[in-house]
Tab-separated table of C-alpha atoms in Angstrom:
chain	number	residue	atom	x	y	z
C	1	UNK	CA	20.393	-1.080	0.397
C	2	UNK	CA	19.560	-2.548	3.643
C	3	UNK	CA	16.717	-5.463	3.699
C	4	UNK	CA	12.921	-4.005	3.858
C	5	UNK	CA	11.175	-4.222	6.396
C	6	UNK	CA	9.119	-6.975	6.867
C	7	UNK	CA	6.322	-5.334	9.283
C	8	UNK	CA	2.079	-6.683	8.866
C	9	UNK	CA	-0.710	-5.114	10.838
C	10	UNK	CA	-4.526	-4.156	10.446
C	11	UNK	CA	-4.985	-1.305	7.859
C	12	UNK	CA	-5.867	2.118	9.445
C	13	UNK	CA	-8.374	3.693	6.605
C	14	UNK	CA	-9.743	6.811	7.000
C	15	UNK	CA	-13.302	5.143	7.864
C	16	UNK	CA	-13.698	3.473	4.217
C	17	UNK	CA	-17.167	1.772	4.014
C	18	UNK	CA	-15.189	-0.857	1.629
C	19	UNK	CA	-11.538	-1.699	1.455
C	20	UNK	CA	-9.672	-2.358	-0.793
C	21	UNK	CA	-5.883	-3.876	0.060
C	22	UNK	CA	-3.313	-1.519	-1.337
C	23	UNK	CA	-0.080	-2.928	-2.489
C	24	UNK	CA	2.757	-2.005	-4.691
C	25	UNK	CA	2.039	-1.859	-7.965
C	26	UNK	CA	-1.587	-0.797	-6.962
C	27	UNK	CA	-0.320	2.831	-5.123
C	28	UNK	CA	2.422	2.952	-7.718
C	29	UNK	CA	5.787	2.996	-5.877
C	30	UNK	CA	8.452	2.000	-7.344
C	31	UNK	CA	11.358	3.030	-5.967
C	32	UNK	CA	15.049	3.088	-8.692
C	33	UNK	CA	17.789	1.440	-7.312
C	34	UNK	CA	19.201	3.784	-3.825
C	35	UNK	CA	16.303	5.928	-3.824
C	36	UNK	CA	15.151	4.909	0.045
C	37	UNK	CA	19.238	3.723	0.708
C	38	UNK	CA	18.698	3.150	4.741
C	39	UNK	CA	15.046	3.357	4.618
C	40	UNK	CA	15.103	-0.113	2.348
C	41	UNK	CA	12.124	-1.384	0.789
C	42	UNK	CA	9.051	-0.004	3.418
C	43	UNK	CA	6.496	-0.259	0.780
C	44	UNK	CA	6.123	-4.228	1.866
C	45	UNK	CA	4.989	-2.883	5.420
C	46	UNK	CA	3.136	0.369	4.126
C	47	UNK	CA	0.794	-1.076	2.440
C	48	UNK	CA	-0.686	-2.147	6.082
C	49	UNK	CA	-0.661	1.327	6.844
C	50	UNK	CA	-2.258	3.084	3.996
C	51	UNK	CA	-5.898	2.174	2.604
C	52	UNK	CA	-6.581	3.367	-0.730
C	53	UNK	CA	-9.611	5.962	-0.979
C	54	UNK	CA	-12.898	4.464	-1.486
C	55	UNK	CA	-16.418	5.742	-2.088
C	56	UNK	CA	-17.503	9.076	-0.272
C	57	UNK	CA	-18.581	8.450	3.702
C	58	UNK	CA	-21.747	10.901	3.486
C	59	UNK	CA	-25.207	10.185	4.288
C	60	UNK	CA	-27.872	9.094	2.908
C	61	UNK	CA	-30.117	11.177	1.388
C	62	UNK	CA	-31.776	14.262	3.716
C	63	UNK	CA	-35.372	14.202	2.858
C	64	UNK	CA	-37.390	11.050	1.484
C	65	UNK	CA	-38.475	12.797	-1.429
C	66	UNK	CA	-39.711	11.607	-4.861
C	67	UNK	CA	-36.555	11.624	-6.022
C	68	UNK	CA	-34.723	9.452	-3.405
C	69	UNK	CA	-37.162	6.882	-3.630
C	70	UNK	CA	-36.435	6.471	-7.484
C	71	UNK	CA	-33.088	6.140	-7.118
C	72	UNK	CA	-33.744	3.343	-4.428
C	73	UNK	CA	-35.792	1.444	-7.031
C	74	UNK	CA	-33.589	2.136	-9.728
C	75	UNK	CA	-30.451	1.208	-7.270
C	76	UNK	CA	-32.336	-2.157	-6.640
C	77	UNK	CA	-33.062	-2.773	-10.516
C	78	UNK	CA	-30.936	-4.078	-13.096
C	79	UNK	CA	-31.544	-1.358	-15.452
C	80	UNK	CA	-30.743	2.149	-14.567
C	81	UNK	CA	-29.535	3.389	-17.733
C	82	UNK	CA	-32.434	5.687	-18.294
C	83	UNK	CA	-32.267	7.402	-14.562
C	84	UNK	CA	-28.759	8.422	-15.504
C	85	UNK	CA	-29.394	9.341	-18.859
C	86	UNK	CA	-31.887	12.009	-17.385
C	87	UNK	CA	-29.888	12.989	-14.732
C	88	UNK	CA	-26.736	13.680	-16.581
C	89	UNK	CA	-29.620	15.854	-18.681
C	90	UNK	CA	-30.382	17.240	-15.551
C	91	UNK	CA	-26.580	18.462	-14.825
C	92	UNK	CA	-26.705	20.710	-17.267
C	93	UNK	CA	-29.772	22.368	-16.258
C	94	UNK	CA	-30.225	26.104	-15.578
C	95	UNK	CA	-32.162	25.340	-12.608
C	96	UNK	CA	-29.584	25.101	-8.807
C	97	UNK	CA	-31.700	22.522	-7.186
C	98	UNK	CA	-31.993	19.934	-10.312
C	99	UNK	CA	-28.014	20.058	-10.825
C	100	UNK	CA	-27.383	19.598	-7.272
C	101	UNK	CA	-30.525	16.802	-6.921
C	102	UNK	CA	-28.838	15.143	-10.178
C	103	UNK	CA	-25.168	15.363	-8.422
C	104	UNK	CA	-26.447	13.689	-5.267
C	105	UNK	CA	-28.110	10.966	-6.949
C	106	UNK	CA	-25.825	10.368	-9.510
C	107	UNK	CA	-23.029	10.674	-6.386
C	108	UNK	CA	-24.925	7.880	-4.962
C	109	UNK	CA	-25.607	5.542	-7.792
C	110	UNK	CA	-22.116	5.308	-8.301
C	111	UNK	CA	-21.426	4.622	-4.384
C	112	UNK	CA	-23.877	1.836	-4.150
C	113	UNK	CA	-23.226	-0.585	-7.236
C	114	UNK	CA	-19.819	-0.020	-8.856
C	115	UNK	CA	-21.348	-1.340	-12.257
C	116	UNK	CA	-22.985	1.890	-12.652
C	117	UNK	CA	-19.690	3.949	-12.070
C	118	UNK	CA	-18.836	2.729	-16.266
C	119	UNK	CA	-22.484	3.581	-17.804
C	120	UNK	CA	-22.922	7.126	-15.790
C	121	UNK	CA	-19.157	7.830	-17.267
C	122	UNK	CA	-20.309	6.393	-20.831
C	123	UNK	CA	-23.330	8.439	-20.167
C	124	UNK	CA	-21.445	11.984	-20.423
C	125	UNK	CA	-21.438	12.603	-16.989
C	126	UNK	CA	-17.686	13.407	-16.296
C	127	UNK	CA	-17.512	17.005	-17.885
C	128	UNK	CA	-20.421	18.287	-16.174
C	129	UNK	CA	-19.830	17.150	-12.942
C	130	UNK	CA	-16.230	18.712	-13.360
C	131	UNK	CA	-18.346	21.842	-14.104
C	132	UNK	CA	-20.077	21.551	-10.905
C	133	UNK	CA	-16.929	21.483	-8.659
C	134	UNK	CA	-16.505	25.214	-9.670
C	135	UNK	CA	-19.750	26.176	-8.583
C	136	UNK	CA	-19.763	29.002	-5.723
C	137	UNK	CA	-22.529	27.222	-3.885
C	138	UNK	CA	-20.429	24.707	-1.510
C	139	UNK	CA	-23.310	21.874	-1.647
C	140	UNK	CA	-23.540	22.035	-5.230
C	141	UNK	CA	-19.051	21.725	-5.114
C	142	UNK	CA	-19.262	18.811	-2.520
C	143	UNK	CA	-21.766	17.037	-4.256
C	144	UNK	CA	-19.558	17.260	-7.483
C	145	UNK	CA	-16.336	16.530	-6.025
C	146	UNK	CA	-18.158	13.180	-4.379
C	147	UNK	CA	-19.733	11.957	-7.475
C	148	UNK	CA	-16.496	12.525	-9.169
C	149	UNK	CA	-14.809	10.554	-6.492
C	150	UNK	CA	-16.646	7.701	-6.849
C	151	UNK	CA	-16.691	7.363	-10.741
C	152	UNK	CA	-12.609	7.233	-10.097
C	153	UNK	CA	-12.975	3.901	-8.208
C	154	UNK	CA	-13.215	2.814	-11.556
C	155	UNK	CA	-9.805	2.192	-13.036
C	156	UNK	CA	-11.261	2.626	-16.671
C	157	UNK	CA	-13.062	6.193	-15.987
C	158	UNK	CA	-9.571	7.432	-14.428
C	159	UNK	CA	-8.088	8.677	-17.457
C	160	UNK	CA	-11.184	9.877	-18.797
C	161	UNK	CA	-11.254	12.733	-15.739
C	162	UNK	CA	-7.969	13.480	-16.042
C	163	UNK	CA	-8.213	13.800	-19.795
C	164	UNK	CA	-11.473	16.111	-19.190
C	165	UNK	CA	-9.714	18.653	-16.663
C	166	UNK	CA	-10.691	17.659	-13.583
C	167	UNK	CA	-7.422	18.246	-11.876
C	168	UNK	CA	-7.678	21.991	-11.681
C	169	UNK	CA	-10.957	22.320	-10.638
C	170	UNK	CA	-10.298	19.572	-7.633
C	171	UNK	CA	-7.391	21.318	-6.224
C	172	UNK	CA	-9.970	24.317	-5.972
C	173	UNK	CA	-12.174	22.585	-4.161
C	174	UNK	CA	-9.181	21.111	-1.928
C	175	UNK	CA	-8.483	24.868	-1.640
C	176	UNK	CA	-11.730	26.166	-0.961
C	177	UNK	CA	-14.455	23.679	-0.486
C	178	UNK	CA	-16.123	22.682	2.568
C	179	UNK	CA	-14.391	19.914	5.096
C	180	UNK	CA	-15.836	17.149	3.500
C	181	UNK	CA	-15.472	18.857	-0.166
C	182	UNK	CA	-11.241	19.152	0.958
C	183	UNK	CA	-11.260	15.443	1.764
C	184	UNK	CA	-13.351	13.860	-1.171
C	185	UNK	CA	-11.005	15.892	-3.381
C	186	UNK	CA	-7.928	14.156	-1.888
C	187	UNK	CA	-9.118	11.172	-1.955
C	188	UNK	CA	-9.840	11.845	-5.811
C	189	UNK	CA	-6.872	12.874	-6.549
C	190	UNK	CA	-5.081	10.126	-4.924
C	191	UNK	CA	-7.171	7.741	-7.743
C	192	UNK	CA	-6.140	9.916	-9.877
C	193	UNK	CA	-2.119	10.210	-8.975
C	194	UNK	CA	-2.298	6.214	-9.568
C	195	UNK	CA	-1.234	6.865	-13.148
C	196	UNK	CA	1.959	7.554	-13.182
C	197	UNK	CA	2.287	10.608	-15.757
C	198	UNK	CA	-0.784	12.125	-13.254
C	199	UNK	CA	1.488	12.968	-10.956
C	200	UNK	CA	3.675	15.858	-11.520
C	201	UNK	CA	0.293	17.308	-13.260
C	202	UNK	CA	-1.069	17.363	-9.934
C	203	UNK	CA	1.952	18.475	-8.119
C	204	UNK	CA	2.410	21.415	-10.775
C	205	UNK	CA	-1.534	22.607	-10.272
C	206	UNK	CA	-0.490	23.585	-6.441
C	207	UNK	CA	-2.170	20.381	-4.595
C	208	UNK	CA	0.389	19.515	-2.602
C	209	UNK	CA	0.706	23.147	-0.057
C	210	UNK	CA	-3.027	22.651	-0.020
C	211	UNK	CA	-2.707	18.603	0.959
C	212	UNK	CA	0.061	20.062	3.321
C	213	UNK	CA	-2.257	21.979	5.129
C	214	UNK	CA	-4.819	19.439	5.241
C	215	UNK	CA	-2.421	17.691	7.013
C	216	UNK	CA	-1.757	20.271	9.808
C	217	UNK	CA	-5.300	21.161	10.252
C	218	UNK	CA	-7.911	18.784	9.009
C	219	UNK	CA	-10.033	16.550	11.395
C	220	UNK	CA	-8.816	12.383	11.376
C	221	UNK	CA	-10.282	11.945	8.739
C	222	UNK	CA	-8.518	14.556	6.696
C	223	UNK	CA	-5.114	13.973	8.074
C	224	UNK	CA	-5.498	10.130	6.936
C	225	UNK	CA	-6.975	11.214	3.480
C	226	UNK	CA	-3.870	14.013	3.020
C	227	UNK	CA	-1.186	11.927	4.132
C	228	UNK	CA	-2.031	8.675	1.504
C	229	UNK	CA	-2.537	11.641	-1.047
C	230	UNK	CA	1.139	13.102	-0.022
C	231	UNK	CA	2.572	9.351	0.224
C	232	UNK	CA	1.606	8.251	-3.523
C	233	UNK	CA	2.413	11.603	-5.004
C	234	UNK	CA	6.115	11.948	-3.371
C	235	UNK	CA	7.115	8.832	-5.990
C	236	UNK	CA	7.360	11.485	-8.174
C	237	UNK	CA	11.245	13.288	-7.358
C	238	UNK	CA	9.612	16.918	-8.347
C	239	UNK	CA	6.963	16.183	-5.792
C	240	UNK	CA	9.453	15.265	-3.006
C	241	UNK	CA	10.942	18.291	-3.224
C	242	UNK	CA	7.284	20.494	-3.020
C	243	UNK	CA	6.513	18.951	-0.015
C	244	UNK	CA	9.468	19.695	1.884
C	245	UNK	CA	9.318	23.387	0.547
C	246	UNK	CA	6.011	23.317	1.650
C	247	UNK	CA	6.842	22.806	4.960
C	248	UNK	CA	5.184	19.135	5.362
C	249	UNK	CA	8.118	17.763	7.342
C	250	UNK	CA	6.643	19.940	10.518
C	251	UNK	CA	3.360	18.450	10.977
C	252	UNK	CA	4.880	15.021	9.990
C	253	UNK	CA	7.420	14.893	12.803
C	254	UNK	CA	4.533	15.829	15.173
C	255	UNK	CA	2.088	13.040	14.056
C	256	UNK	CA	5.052	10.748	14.690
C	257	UNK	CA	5.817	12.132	18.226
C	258	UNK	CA	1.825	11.534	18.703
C	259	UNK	CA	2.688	7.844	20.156
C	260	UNK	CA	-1.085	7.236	21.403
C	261	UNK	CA	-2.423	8.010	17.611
C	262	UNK	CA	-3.380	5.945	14.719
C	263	UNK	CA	-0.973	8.554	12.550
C	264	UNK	CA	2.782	7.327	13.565
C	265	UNK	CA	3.080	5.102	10.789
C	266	UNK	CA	1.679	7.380	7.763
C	267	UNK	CA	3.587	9.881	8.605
C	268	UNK	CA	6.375	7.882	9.081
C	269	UNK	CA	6.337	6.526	5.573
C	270	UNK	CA	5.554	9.613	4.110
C	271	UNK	CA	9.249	10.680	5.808
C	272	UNK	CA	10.270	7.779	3.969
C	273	UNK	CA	9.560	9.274	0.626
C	274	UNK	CA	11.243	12.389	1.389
C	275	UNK	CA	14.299	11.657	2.980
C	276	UNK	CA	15.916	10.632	-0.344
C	277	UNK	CA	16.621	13.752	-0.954
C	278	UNK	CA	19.004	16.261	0.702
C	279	UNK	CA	16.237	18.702	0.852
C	280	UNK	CA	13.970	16.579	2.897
C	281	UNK	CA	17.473	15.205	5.245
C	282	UNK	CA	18.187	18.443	6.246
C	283	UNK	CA	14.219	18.991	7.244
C	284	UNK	CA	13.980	15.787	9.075
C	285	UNK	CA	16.793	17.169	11.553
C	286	UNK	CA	15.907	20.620	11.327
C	287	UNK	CA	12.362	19.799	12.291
C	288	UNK	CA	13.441	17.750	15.515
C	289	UNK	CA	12.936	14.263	13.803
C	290	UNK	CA	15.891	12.308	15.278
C	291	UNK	CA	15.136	12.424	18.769
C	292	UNK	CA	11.664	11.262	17.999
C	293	UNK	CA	13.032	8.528	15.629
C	294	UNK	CA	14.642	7.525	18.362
C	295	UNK	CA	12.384	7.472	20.648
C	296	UNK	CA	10.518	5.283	18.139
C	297	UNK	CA	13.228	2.376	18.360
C	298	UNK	CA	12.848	2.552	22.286
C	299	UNK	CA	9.095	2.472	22.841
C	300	UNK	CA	7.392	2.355	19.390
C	301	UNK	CA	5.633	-0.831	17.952
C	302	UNK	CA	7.546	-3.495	16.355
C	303	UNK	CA	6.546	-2.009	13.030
C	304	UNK	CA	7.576	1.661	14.044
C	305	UNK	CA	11.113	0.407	15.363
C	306	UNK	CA	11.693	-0.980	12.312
C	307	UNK	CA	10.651	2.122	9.890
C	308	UNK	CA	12.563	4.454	12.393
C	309	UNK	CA	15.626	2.706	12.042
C	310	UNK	CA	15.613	2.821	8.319
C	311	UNK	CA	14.712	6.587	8.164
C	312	UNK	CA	17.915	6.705	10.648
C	313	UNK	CA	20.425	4.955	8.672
C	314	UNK	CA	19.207	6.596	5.929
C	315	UNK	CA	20.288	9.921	7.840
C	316	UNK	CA	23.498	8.952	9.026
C	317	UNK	CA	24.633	6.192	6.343
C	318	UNK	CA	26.953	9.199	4.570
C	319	UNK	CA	27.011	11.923	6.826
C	320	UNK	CA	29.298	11.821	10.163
C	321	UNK	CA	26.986	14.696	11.179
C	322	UNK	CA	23.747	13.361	11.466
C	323	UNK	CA	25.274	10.113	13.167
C	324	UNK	CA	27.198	12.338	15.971
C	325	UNK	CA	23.369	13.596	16.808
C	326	UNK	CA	21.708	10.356	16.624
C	327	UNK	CA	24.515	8.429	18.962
C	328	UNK	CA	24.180	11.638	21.763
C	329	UNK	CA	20.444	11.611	21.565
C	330	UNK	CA	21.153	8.180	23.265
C	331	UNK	CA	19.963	6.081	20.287
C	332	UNK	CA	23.062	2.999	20.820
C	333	UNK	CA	21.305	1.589	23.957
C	334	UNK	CA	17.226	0.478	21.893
C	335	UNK	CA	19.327	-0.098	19.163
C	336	UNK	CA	21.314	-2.796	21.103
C	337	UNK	CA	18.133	-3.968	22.407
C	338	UNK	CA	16.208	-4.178	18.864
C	339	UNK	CA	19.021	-6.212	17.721
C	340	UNK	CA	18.171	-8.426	19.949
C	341	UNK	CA	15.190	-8.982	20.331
C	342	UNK	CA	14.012	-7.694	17.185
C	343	UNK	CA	12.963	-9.405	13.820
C	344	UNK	CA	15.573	-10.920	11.387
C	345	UNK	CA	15.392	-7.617	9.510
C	346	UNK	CA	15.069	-5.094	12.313
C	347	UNK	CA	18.043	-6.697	14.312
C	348	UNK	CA	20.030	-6.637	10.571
C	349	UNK	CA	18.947	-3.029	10.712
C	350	UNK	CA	19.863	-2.268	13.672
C	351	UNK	CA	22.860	-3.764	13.736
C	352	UNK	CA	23.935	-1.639	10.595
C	353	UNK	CA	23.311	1.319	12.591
C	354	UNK	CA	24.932	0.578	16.051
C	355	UNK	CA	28.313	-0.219	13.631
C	356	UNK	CA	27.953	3.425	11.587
C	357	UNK	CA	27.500	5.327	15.116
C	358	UNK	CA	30.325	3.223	16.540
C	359	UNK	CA	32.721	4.644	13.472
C	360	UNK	CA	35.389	7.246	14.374
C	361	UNK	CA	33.025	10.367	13.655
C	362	UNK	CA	35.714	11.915	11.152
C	363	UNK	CA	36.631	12.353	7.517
C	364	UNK	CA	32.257	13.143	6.514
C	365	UNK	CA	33.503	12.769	2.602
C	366	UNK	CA	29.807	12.358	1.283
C	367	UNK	CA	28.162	14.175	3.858
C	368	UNK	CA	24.674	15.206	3.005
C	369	UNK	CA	24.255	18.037	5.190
């Protein structure tokens, strides 16, 4: 396995209001021995590129009404318990407007003080909420999937919405809820897909087609929310595989070749995830990912050389193939440069690769292709 890479830079949220630095453990990679081969270690530079999900990014409330100003006092207070004792009453009420007026406040209590996130889930206000996110009117959904998003930036409510069935009912709403709906319940499940055994639940409920096309066709926002989802679920092999048969190695290649955005590196490490398997080599290539892997290594960032050179010795390291198309797509002359002028690691990288591409291109005995 070739060194990781080695790469820092500003995180790139997707507009968080707080931030909290992913690493690791925290996003739960942890790749076995040869699972990334070329691609190395890049969780030590994605964490710079990923932010975890935070608390929803809606406004305030629409209308000072009665109800709005009680929640500011009560927000301001040190006791709230008995505001979200009646509102997790008011949840289960037959009347529309009280379940969505309870969803929006509770939503927000547990955006603005993270203490109350614990006592509305002690409360009882995880299964109804989870009710909510089926409801046919979209407000009533979004407000739902929010509130249930923030209670998950508690690690010790996690389990408790998992255990309660909200997986399901958030892939619906990532399925048919409105924009913002789509992207709380990504972010959700992302806090969710943070424990470990989460994770091929969620792939097996049909999340990741939907996070697929989130990716091709949501605003910034959503393609930042879809791709951390995609990145933390692909640890899981069965996962890998969904995504490439779901076609995400198309609108990944493109948000790579997208030089001027703020998407090159996500996408790039979600490659990285795939690429261990055959499935997801052979979509790289098909897609038209070397020639903008290599155009990476010539004009990317520092960080971006680096991350395309593993994802290309991970492509040619046992096939004679893949390396035949990589050395005539021109990719020996940046190479030469990034190994010298590169870091340690990149020019180690880099060197690696300039001395498979040099090999006689014969005798492919593990080819992958």
């Amino acid at each position: 396995m070739t060194p990781p890479i080695d790469a820092s830079g500003p995180p790139e949220p997707a507009d968080m209001e707080t931030k909290i630095p992913v690493n690791f453990a925290y996003i739960g990679r942890n790749f076995a021995a040869g699972d990334l081969d070329g691609a190395g270690d890049l969780d030590s530079s994605s964490s710079s590129a990923f932010s975890d999900c935070n608390s929803d990014r809606s406004g305030e409330f629409p209308t000072a009404s009665s109800q709005s100003r009680r929640l500011r006092v009560a927000c301001a207070s040190d006791d709230s318990d008995d505001l979200i004792r009646q509102l997790v009453s008011d949840l289960d009420s037959c009347c529309l407007e009280e379940q969505k007026q309870a969803a929006l406040e509770i939503r927000l209590l547990a955006k603005n003080k993270p203490e109350n996130r614990v006592r509305i889930a002690r409360a009882g206000a995880i299964k109804p909420l989870i009710a909510l996110i089926s409801s046919s009117d979209p407000q009533v959904q979004e407000y739902g999937v929010t509130a249930i998003l923030n209670l998950s930036l508690c690690d010790e409510n996690k389990e408790l919405i998992a255990a309660s069935g909200a997986i399901k009912p958030l892939v619906r709403a990532l399925r048919t809820g409105t924009s913002t709906a789509k992207e709380n319940a990504a972010c959700a499940l992302l806090r969710l897909s943070q424990i470990e055994e989460n994770k091929v639940a969620i792939g097996r409920s049909g999340a990741i087609p939907l996070l697929v096309s989130l990716l091709e066709t949501g605003g910034s926002r959503g393609k930042k929310d879809a791709s951390t989802a995609l990145y933390s679920l692909c640890s899981a092999k069965e996962n890998k595989v969904r995504a490439v048969q779901a076609g995400a190695m198309r609108p990944l290649v493109e948000l790579m070749a997208d030089l001027g955005s703020s998407m090159v590196d996500k996408a790039a490490f979600v490659v990285s995830t795939l690429v261990g398997t055959a499935e997801g080599r052979a979509a790289l290539v098909e897609e038209g990912g070397i020639p903008v892997l290599v155009e990476l290594v010539e004009v990317g960032t520092q960080r971006q050389k680096e991350i395309a050179v593993a994802l290309l010795l991970e492509l040619c390291e046992d096939s004679v193939t893949y390396r035949t198309m990589v050395a005539r797509e021109g990719a020996i002359p940046p190479l030469v440069a990034l190994s010298q002028s590169g870091t340690n690691r990149g020019k180690q990288k880099a060197e690696t690769l300039i001395q498979l591409l040099r090999q006689p291109r014969s005798g492919d005995a593990a080819a992958r292709t």
